Coordinates of C-alpha atoms in Angstrom, one line a residue:
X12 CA 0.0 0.0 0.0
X13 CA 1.3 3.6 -1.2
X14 CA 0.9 4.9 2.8
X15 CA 3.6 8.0 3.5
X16 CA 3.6 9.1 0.2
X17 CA 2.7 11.8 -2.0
X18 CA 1.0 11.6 -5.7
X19 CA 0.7 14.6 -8.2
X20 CA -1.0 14.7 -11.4
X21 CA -1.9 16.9 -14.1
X22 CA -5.4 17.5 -15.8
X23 CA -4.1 18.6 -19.4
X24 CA -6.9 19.4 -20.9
X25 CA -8.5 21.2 -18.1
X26 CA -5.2 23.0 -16.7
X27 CA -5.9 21.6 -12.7
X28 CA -3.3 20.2 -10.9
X29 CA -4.0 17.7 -8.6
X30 CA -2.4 15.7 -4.8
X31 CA -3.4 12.8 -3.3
X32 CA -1.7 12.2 -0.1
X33 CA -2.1 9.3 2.5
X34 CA -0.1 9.3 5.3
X35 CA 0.5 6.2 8.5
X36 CA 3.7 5.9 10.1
X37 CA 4.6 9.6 9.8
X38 CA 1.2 10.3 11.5
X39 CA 1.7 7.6 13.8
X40 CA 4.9 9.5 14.5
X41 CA 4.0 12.5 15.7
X42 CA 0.4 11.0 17.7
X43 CA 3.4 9.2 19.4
X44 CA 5.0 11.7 20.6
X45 CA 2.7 12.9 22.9
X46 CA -0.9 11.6 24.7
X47 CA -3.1 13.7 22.3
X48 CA -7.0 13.1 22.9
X49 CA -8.5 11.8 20.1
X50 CA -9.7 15.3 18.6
X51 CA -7.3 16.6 18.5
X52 CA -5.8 13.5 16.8
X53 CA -8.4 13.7 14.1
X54 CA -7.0 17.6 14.2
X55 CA -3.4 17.2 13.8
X56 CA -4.1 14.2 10.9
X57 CA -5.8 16.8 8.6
X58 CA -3.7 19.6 9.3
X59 CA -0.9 17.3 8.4
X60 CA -2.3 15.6 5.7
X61 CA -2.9 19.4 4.4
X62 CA 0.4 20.9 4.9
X63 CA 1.9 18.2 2.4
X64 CA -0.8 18.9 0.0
X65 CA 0.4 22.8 0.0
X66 CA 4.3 22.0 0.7
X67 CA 3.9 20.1 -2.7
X68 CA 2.6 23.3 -4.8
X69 CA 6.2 24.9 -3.6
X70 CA 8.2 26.1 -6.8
X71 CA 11.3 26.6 -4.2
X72 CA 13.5 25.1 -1.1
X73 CA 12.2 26.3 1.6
X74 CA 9.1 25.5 4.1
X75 CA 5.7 25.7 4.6
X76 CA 3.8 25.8 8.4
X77 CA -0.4 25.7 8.7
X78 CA -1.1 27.1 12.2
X79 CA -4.1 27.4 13.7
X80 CA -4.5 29.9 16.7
X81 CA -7.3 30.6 18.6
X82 CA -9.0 31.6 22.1
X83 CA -11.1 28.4 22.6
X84 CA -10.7 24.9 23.4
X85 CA -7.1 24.4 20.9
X86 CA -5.3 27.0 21.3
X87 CA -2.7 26.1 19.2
X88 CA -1.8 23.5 16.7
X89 CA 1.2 23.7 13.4
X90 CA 2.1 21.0 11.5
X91 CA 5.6 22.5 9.5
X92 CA 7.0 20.9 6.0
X93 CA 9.8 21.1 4.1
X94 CA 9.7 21.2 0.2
X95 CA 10.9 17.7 0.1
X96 CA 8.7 16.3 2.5
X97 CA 9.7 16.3 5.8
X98 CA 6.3 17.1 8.5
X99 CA 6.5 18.1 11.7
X100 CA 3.7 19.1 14.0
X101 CA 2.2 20.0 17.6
X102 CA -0.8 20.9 19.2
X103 CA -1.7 22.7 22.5
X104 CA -4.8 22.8 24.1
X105 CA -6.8 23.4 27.1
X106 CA -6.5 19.9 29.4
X107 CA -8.3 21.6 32.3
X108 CA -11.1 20.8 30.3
X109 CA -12.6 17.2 30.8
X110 CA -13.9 17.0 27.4
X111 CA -13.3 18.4 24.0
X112 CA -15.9 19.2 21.8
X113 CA -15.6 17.1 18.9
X114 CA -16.8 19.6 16.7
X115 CA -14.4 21.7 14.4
X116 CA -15.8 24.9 14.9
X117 CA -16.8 24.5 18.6
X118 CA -12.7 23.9 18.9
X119 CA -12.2 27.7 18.4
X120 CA -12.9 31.0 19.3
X121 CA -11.7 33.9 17.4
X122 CA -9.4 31.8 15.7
X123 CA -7.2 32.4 12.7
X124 CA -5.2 29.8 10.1
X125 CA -2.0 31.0 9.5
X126 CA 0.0 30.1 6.5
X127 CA 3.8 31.1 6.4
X128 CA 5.9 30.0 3.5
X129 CA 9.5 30.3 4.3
X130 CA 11.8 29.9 1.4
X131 CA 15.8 28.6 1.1
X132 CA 16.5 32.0 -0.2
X133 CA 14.0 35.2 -0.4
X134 CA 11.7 36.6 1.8
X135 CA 8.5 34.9 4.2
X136 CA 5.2 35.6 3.2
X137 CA 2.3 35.2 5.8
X138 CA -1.3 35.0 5.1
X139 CA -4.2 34.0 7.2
X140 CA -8.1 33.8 7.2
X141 CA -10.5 33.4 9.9
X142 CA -11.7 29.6 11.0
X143 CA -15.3 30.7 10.4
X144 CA -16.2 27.6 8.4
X145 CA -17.5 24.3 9.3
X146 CA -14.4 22.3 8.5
X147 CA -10.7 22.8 8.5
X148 CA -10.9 21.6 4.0
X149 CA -13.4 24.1 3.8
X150 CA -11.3 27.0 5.4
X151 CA -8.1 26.5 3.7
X152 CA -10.3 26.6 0.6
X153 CA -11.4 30.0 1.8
X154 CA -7.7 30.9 1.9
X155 CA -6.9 30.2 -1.8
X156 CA -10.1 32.2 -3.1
X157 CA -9.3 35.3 -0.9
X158 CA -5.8 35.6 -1.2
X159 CA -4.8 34.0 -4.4
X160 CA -8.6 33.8 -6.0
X161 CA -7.6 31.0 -7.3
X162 CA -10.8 28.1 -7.4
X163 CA -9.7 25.1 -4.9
X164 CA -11.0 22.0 -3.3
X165 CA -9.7 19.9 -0.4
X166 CA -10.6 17.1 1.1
X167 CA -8.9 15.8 4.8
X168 CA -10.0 12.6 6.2
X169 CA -8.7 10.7 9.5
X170 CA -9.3 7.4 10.5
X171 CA -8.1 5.9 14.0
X172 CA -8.3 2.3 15.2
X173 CA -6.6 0.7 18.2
X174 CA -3.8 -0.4 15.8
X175 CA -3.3 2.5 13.7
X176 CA -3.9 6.0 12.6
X177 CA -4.1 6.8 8.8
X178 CA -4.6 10.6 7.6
X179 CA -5.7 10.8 3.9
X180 CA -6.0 14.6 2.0
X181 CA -7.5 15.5 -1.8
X182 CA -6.5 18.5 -3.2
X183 CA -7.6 20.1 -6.6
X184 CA -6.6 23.5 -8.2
X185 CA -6.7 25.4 -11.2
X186 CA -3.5 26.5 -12.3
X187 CA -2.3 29.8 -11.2
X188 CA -0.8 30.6 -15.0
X189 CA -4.6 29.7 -16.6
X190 CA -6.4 33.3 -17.5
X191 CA -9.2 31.7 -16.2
X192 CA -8.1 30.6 -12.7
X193 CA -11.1 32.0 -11.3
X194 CA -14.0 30.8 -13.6
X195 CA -14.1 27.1 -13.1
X196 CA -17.0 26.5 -15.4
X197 CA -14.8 27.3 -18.3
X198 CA -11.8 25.1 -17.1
X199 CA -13.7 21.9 -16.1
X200 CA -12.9 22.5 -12.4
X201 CA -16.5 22.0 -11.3
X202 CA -17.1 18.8 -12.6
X203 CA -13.5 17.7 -11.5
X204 CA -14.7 18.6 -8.5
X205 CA -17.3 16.9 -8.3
X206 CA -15.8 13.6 -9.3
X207 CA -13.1 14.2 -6.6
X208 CA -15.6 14.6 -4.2
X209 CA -17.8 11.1 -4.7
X210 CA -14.2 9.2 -2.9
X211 CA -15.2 6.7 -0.3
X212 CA -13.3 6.9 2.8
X213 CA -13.0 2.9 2.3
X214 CA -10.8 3.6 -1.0
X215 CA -9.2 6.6 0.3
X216 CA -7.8 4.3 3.2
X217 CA -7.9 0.7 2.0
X218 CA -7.1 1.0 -2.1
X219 CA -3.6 1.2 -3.6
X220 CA -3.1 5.0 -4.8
X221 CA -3.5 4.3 -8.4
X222 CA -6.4 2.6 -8.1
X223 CA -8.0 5.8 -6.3
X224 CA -7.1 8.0 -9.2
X225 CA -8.4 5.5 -12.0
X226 CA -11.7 5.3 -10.4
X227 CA -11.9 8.8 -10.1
X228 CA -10.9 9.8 -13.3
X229 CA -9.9 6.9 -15.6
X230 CA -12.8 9.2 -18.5
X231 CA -10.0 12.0 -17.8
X232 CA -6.7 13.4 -19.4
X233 CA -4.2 12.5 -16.6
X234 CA -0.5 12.9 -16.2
X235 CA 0.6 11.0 -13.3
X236 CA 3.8 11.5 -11.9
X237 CA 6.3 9.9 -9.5
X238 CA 4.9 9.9 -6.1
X239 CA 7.0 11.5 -2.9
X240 CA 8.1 9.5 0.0
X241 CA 7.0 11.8 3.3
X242 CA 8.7 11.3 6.8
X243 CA 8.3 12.7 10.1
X244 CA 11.4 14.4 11.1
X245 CA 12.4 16.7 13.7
X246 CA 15.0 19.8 13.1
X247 CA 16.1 19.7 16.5
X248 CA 19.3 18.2 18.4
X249 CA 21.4 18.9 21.0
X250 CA 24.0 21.2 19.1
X251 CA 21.2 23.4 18.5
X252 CA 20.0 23.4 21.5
X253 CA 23.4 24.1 22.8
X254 CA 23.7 27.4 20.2
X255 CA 20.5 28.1 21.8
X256 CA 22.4 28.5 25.3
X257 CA 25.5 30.1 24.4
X258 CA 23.4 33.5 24.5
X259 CA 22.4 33.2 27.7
X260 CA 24.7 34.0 30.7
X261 CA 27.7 31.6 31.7
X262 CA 26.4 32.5 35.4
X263 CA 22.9 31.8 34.8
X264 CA 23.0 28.6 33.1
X265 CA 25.7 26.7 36.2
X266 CA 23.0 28.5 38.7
X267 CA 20.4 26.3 36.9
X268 CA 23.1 23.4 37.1
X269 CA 23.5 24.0 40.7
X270 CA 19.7 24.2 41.3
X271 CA 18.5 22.0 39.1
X272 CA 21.3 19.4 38.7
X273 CA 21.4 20.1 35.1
X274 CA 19.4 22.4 32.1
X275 CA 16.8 20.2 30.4
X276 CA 15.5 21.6 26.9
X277 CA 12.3 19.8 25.4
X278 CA 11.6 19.9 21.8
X279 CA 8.1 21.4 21.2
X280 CA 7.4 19.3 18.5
X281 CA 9.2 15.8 19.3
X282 CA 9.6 16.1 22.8
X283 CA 12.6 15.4 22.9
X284 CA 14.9 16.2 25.9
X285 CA 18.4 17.4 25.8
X286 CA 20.4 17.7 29.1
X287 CA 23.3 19.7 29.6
X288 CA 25.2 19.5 33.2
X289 CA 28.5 22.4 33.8
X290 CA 31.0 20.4 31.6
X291 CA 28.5 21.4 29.1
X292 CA 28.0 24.3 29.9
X293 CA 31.6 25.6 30.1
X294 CA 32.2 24.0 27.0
X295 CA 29.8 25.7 25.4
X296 CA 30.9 29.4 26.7
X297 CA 34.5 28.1 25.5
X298 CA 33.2 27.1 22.1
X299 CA 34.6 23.6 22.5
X300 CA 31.5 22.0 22.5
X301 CA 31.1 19.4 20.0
X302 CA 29.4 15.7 20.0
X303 CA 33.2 14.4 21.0
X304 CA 33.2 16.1 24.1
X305 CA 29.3 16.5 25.6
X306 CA 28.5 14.7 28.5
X307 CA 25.7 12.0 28.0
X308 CA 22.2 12.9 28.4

């Protein structure tokens, strides 16, 4: 099964590009990594599923990040991606609370989706819209037609079992370069559409990917091309962590050693923990610090 992976294609006659993306052990990766109810589960699967969909239309190196920010319920949740496929994510949320609403827009109040492109070289752009629609597909929808007014459909589907977690996302869009990016019943995008939209969840998350896309559009011009492996992968690590501390005060950090026994960081989106004990730390003030000569963790 094509699980982890991403699939592009091109409608030629009707100038929309299209992504199929299914995701398991990368999602499974970062639902590890932490004891995430199972809404924000669901949550964190579509907004990853998503943020490969996007990372894929990147003409550039660089990185792509879908936040979601609000007042309610989830108060934050990113899922970040890298032009080649590399997903990282974390959510935060309100665990006072003894139960989460399992409805998307009960989840948040006055909140916002952020996207922020970061390219390689060149400058970040940031856009956002409100999450004032029923689902998270619909909203990022809302995103393309306000800020790019370009016509585009998403679907995002989750499924969790006791065994396994699978995140499955649909995305369709008319190419920016058509003259007609904005009138999809000149372009075909309506009824592509509306093909895209009759999937099952049993073929989304059961079916071999190429199987999906002949059922769906086997009566269509399509240019298939070779699919993208996607990982979960973490940019931290303990030599960034320690660059991180060479800013603050010598004195500071050995009276955090000397309270504390030693300076624990904890990655925000892996959670992992890096310990650093007063070797370390005047190693690091010295500039000697290296993987040779760091204490254990």
């Amino acid at each position: 099964m094509s699980f982890d992976q991403l699939h592009r294609y091109l409608f030629n006659q009707a100038h929309v590009r299209g992504e199929l993306v299914r995701l398991e052990n990368s999602y499974q990766s970062i639902l590890d990594s932490y004891a995430y109810p199972p809404v924000i589960q669901k949550l964190l699967g579509e907004l990853m599923a998503a943020t490969s969909l996007l990372t894929a239309t990147l003409k550039f190196e660089g990185d792509i990040a879908l936040q979601l920010q609000s007042d309610g319920p989830v108060n934050y949740a990113v899922i970040n991606g890298t032009h080649d496929q590399k997903l990282r994510g974390v959510a935060r949320w309100d665990e006072s609370l003894s139960e989460l609403p399992t409805d998307f827009s009960q989840l948040f109040q006055k909140g916002v989706l952020v996207i922020t492109i970061t390219p390689a070289d060149g400058e970040r752009y940031q856009g956002m819209v409100a999450l004032d629609k029923p689902t998270l597909a619909e909203c990022i929808e809302g995103y393309f037609q306000q800020s790019e007014q370009l016509a585009t459909k998403v679907i995002l589907r989750t499924q969790q079992t006791d065994t396994s977690a699978k995140a499955c996302g649909m995305f369709l869009q008319i190419l920016p370069t058509s003259s007609q990016a904005t009138i999809t019943e000149d372009t075909g995008f309506d009824h592509l559409s509306k093909l895209t939209e009759t999937i099952k969840d049993e073929e989304l998350f059961t079916l071999p990917a190429e199987d999906i896309l002949y059922r769906l559009y086997h009566q269509e011009d399509v240019e298939v091309y070779a699919p993208a492996d996607i990982v979960f992968k973490c940019s931290c690590s303990r030599e960034r962590s320690a660059n991180a501390l060479a800013a603050v005060e010598k004195s500071e950090l050995l009276n955090i050693v000397a309270t504390e026994g030693a300076i624990k960081m904890n990655c925000q989106y892996c959670h992992t923990e890096y310990r650093f004990d007063e070797i370390d730390v005047h190693a690091i003030h010295a500039g000697t610090f290296s993987m040779d000569t760091q204490s254990d963790q």
